[in-house]
Amino acid sequence: MTTSGSYDFTGYQVLVIGGTRGEGHTIASSFAACGASVTVTGTMMLRSLYDSDLSAFDYESVNLARQESIDHLVGTINHIDVLVLAASCNLPYGLPPGEQAFVAEATRSGLLGPTFLTTRLRLKLGQSPALGGGCVVNTGAVTSWLQLATTPEAAQRELVESTARAGDNWAGLGVRVNSVLHAQRSVLPRQYAPDSPPSGGSRVAGGTLVRTAQTRVGDAVADATLFLASSAAARITGQTLRIS
């Protein structure tokens, strides 16, 4: 289990993209256990289609490869304090190479995927009254979107660099941007067949923090995410916290 008892997120509105399974679900559960109101997203239309227990959360369906789906999600959100990006890139089975190339280029250009969603939500995040302002936490799942057009190693470097840039650029908006990465076997973005289930002061900006975790990786990522969203990290932005 995570050390969620160390934090109090009562009154926070948290959105976990990809919070129906795996690390995303662990992160969402940890925020809920700390008193936050949590919304999770998945690609299925109904929460009842998931094996995971989602009863503690609100649920929204979103496809990060479709602008209209992202726009719909943004339209449902009135207030947000924390955005966690934990959704891997799972493209439809049999997607033509030309369309996959389009998605890859649009993602890298910030017109689709996690970056587009974050940009669409930045003004709402900037209205958060939380100490340190609104908070964005990228997880390693974001690199799977970048891997559409580059190697796993280059994708990690790109995420670290983009996190540092966003931390600098968004500080004036009252939004902090950080990332959590852990060492793992690289897996390219997957395509699933229809009958196969998808598995107010100065801030520290730009750089990499290192943390050694002794707990399970999923719990360690959740702990790091809660820390970065907490008042204890109100002066931290543009950082990548590495779990090893």
CSV table of C-alpha atoms in Angstrom, one decimal:
chain,number,residue,atom,x,y,z
A,1,MET,CA,0.0,0.0,0.0
A,2,THR,CA,1.0,3.6,-0.5
A,3,THR,CA,1.8,6.1,2.3
A,4,SER,CA,-1.4,8.0,1.4
A,5,GLY,CA,-2.2,8.6,5.0
A,6,SER,CA,0.6,11.2,5.0
A,7,TYR,CA,-1.5,13.6,2.9
A,8,ASP,CA,-4.8,15.4,3.1
A,9,PHE,CA,-6.4,16.2,-0.3
A,10,THR,CA,-9.9,17.0,1.1
A,11,GLY,CA,-11.6,19.4,-1.3
A,12,TYR,CA,-9.3,18.6,-4.2
A,13,GLN,CA,-10.7,17.7,-7.6
A,14,VAL,CA,-8.4,15.2,-9.2
A,15,LEU,CA,-8.6,13.8,-12.7
A,16,VAL,CA,-6.6,10.6,-13.5
A,17,ILE,CA,-6.4,9.9,-17.2
A,18,GLY,CA,-6.1,6.1,-17.4
A,19,GLY,CA,-7.2,5.5,-13.9
A,20,THR,CA,-9.1,2.3,-14.5
A,21,ARG,CA,-6.2,-0.1,-14.3
A,22,GLY,CA,-2.6,-0.5,-13.2
A,23,GLU,CA,-0.6,2.4,-11.9
A,24,GLY,CA,-3.4,4.8,-12.8
A,25,HIS,CA,-5.9,2.9,-10.7
A,26,THR,CA,-3.4,2.8,-7.8
A,27,ILE,CA,-2.9,6.6,-8.0
A,28,ALA,CA,-6.6,7.3,-8.2
A,29,SER,CA,-7.3,5.0,-5.2
A,30,SER,CA,-4.6,6.8,-3.2
A,31,PHE,CA,-6.0,10.2,-3.9
A,32,ALA,CA,-9.5,9.0,-3.0
A,33,ALA,CA,-8.2,7.5,0.3
A,34,CYS,CA,-6.7,11.0,1.1
A,35,GLY,CA,-10.1,12.7,0.7
A,36,ALA,CA,-10.0,13.9,-2.9
A,37,SER,CA,-12.9,13.8,-5.3
A,38,VAL,CA,-11.5,11.7,-8.1
A,39,THR,CA,-12.6,11.2,-11.7
A,40,VAL,CA,-10.9,8.5,-13.7
A,41,THR,CA,-11.0,8.0,-17.5
A,42,GLY,CA,-10.9,5.0,-19.7
A,43,THR,CA,-11.6,4.2,-23.4
A,44,MET,CA,-14.7,2.1,-22.8
A,45,MET,CA,-18.1,3.7,-22.8
A,46,LEU,CA,-19.3,2.3,-19.4
A,47,ARG,CA,-17.4,1.8,-16.2
A,48,SER,CA,-19.2,-1.5,-15.7
A,49,LEU,CA,-17.1,-3.0,-18.5
A,50,TYR,CA,-14.0,-2.8,-16.3
A,51,ASP,CA,-12.9,-5.5,-13.9
A,52,SER,CA,-11.4,-2.9,-11.5
A,53,ASP,CA,-13.5,-1.5,-8.7
A,54,LEU,CA,-14.3,2.1,-9.8
A,55,SER,CA,-17.1,2.7,-7.3
A,56,ALA,CA,-15.0,5.3,-5.5
A,57,PHE,CA,-14.6,7.5,-8.6
A,58,ASP,CA,-16.6,9.4,-11.2
A,59,TYR,CA,-16.0,8.0,-14.6
A,60,GLU,CA,-15.6,9.6,-18.1
A,61,SER,CA,-14.8,7.9,-21.4
A,62,VAL,CA,-12.1,9.6,-23.5
A,63,ASN,CA,-10.0,8.7,-26.5
A,64,LEU,CA,-6.8,10.8,-26.5
A,65,ALA,CA,-6.3,10.1,-30.2
A,66,ARG,CA,-9.5,12.1,-31.1
A,67,GLN,CA,-9.8,15.9,-30.6
A,68,GLU,CA,-13.5,15.8,-30.3
A,69,SER,CA,-13.3,13.3,-27.5
A,70,ILE,CA,-10.8,15.4,-25.6
A,71,ASP,CA,-12.9,18.5,-26.1
A,72,HIS,CA,-16.0,16.7,-24.7
A,73,LEU,CA,-14.0,15.7,-21.6
A,74,VAL,CA,-12.8,19.2,-21.1
A,75,GLY,CA,-16.3,20.5,-21.3
A,76,THR,CA,-17.4,18.3,-18.4
A,77,ILE,CA,-14.8,19.8,-16.1
A,78,ASN,CA,-15.7,22.9,-14.1
A,79,HIS,CA,-12.9,22.8,-11.6
A,80,ILE,CA,-9.7,20.8,-11.4
A,81,ASP,CA,-6.7,20.9,-9.0
A,82,VAL,CA,-4.7,17.9,-10.1
A,83,LEU,CA,-4.3,16.3,-13.5
A,84,VAL,CA,-2.5,12.9,-13.6
A,85,LEU,CA,-1.6,11.5,-17.0
A,86,ALA,CA,-1.4,7.7,-16.7
A,87,ALA,CA,-3.0,6.5,-20.0
A,88,SER,CA,-0.8,4.5,-22.4
A,89,CYS,CA,-1.2,4.8,-26.1
A,90,ASN,CA,-3.5,2.0,-27.3
A,91,LEU,CA,-4.4,2.5,-30.9
A,92,PRO,CA,-7.3,0.6,-32.6
A,93,TYR,CA,-6.4,-2.7,-34.1
A,94,GLY,CA,-5.6,-2.6,-37.8
A,95,LEU,CA,-5.1,1.1,-37.9
A,96,PRO,CA,-3.8,2.0,-41.4
A,97,PRO,CA,-0.1,3.1,-41.4
A,98,GLY,CA,-1.0,6.5,-42.8
A,99,GLU,CA,-3.5,7.2,-40.0
A,100,GLN,CA,-1.0,6.0,-37.4
A,101,ALA,CA,1.6,8.3,-38.9
A,102,PHE,CA,-1.0,11.1,-38.6
A,103,VAL,CA,-1.6,10.4,-35.0
A,104,ALA,CA,2.1,10.2,-34.3
A,105,GLU,CA,2.8,13.6,-35.9
A,106,ALA,CA,-0.3,15.2,-34.3
A,107,THR,CA,0.8,13.9,-30.9
A,108,ARG,CA,4.3,15.3,-31.3
A,109,SER,CA,2.9,18.6,-32.4
A,110,GLY,CA,0.6,18.8,-29.4
A,111,LEU,CA,-2.6,18.5,-31.4
A,112,LEU,CA,-3.6,15.1,-29.9
A,113,GLY,CA,-2.8,13.0,-26.9
A,114,PRO,CA,-1.7,14.0,-23.4
A,115,THR,CA,-0.1,17.3,-24.4
A,116,PHE,CA,-3.2,18.5,-26.1
A,117,LEU,CA,-5.4,17.6,-23.1
A,118,THR,CA,-3.1,19.3,-20.7
A,119,THR,CA,-3.0,22.5,-22.8
A,120,ARG,CA,-6.8,22.5,-23.0
A,121,LEU,CA,-7.0,22.3,-19.2
A,122,ARG,CA,-4.3,24.7,-18.3
A,123,LEU,CA,-6.6,27.7,-17.7
A,124,LYS,CA,-8.8,25.7,-15.4
A,125,LEU,CA,-5.8,24.3,-13.6
A,126,GLY,CA,-4.6,27.9,-13.2
A,127,GLN,CA,-7.8,28.7,-11.3
A,128,SER,CA,-7.0,26.1,-8.6
A,129,PRO,CA,-6.8,27.7,-5.1
A,130,ALA,CA,-4.5,24.9,-3.9
A,131,LEU,CA,-1.1,25.9,-2.4
A,132,GLY,CA,1.3,26.1,-5.3
A,133,GLY,CA,-1.5,26.2,-7.8
A,134,GLY,CA,-2.9,23.6,-10.1
A,135,CYS,CA,-0.7,20.5,-10.7
A,136,VAL,CA,0.1,18.3,-13.6
A,137,VAL,CA,1.9,15.0,-13.1
A,138,ASN,CA,3.0,12.9,-16.1
A,139,THR,CA,3.7,9.2,-15.6
A,140,GLY,CA,5.8,6.9,-17.7
A,141,ALA,CA,2.6,6.0,-19.7
A,142,VAL,CA,3.0,9.3,-21.5
A,143,THR,CA,6.2,8.1,-23.2
A,144,SER,CA,4.2,5.4,-25.0
A,145,TRP,CA,2.6,8.3,-27.0
A,146,LEU,CA,6.0,9.6,-27.9
A,147,GLN,CA,7.2,6.2,-28.9
A,148,LEU,CA,4.9,6.3,-31.9
A,149,ALA,CA,7.6,8.2,-33.6
A,150,THR,CA,10.8,7.6,-31.7
A,151,THR,CA,12.7,5.1,-29.5
A,152,PRO,CA,11.9,4.4,-25.9
A,153,GLU,CA,15.1,6.1,-24.7
A,154,ALA,CA,14.5,9.2,-26.8
A,155,ALA,CA,10.8,9.3,-25.6
A,156,GLN,CA,12.0,9.4,-22.0
A,157,ARG,CA,14.5,12.2,-22.7
A,158,GLU,CA,11.8,14.1,-24.6
A,159,LEU,CA,9.4,13.8,-21.6
A,160,VAL,CA,12.0,15.1,-19.2
A,161,GLU,CA,12.8,18.0,-21.5
A,162,SER,CA,9.2,18.9,-22.1
A,163,THR,CA,8.4,18.8,-18.4
A,164,ALA,CA,11.2,21.2,-17.7
A,165,ARG,CA,10.0,23.6,-20.4
A,166,ALA,CA,6.4,23.4,-19.3
A,167,GLY,CA,7.5,24.0,-15.7
A,168,ASP,CA,9.1,27.2,-16.8
A,169,ASN,CA,6.4,28.4,-19.2
A,170,TRP,CA,3.4,27.6,-17.0
A,171,ALA,CA,4.7,28.9,-13.7
A,172,GLY,CA,3.2,32.4,-14.5
A,173,LEU,CA,-0.2,30.8,-15.0
A,174,GLY,CA,-0.1,29.2,-11.5
A,175,VAL,CA,0.3,25.7,-12.8
A,176,ARG,CA,3.1,23.2,-11.8
A,177,VAL,CA,4.2,20.5,-14.2
A,178,ASN,CA,6.2,17.5,-13.0
A,179,SER,CA,6.8,13.9,-14.1
A,180,VAL,CA,7.4,10.5,-12.5
A,181,LEU,CA,9.4,7.9,-14.4
A,182,HIS,CA,10.6,4.4,-13.3
A,183,ALA,CA,13.0,2.0,-14.9
A,184,GLN,CA,11.2,-0.7,-16.7
A,185,ARG,CA,11.4,-3.0,-19.8
A,186,SER,CA,10.5,-0.9,-22.8
A,187,VAL,CA,7.2,-1.8,-24.5
A,188,LEU,CA,6.1,-0.2,-27.7
A,189,PRO,CA,2.6,1.2,-28.0
A,190,ARG,CA,0.1,-1.6,-28.5
A,191,GLN,CA,-2.7,-2.2,-30.9
A,192,TYR,CA,-5.6,-4.4,-29.5
A,193,ALA,CA,-7.9,-6.6,-31.5
A,194,PRO,CA,-11.6,-5.9,-30.9
A,195,ASP,CA,-11.9,-9.2,-29.0
A,196,SER,CA,-8.8,-8.7,-26.9
A,197,PRO,CA,-8.9,-6.7,-23.7
A,198,PRO,CA,-6.3,-4.0,-23.2
A,199,SER,CA,-4.0,-5.3,-20.9
A,200,GLY,CA,3.3,32.1,-4.8
A,201,GLY,CA,7.1,32.1,-4.4
A,202,SER,CA,10.2,31.0,-6.3
A,203,ARG,CA,10.1,27.5,-7.5
A,204,VAL,CA,12.6,24.8,-8.3
A,205,ALA,CA,12.5,24.5,-12.1
A,206,GLY,CA,14.1,22.3,-14.7
A,207,GLY,CA,16.0,19.1,-13.8
A,208,THR,CA,15.7,15.6,-12.4
A,209,LEU,CA,15.1,14.4,-8.9
A,210,VAL,CA,16.1,10.9,-8.0
A,211,ARG,CA,14.4,8.6,-5.5
A,212,THR,CA,15.1,5.0,-4.6
A,213,ALA,CA,11.9,3.0,-3.9
A,214,GLN,CA,11.7,-0.2,-1.9
A,215,THR,CA,8.0,-0.7,-2.3
A,216,ARG,CA,6.2,-2.1,-5.3
A,217,VAL,CA,6.8,0.1,-8.4
A,218,GLY,CA,3.1,0.9,-8.7
A,219,ASP,CA,2.9,2.0,-5.1
A,220,ALA,CA,6.1,4.0,-5.4
A,221,VAL,CA,4.8,5.9,-8.4
A,222,ALA,CA,1.6,6.6,-6.5
A,223,ASP,CA,3.5,7.9,-3.5
A,224,ALA,CA,5.7,10.1,-5.8
A,225,THR,CA,2.6,11.5,-7.5
A,226,LEU,CA,0.8,12.3,-4.3
A,227,PHE,CA,4.0,14.1,-3.0
A,228,LEU,CA,4.2,16.2,-6.2
A,229,ALA,CA,0.5,17.2,-5.9
A,230,SER,CA,0.8,18.0,-2.2
A,231,SER,CA,1.5,21.3,-0.4
A,232,ALA,CA,5.0,19.9,0.5
A,233,ALA,CA,5.9,20.2,-3.2
A,234,ALA,CA,4.2,23.6,-3.8
A,235,ARG,CA,7.6,25.1,-4.9
A,236,ILE,CA,8.6,22.3,-7.2
A,237,THR,CA,7.9,22.5,-10.9
A,238,GLY,CA,9.6,21.3,-14.1
A,239,GLN,CA,11.1,18.2,-12.3
A,240,THR,CA,11.2,14.6,-13.2
A,241,LEU,CA,11.2,12.3,-10.2
A,242,ARG,CA,12.8,9.0,-11.1
A,243,ILE,CA,11.8,5.8,-9.2
A,244,SER,CA,14.5,3.1,-9.3
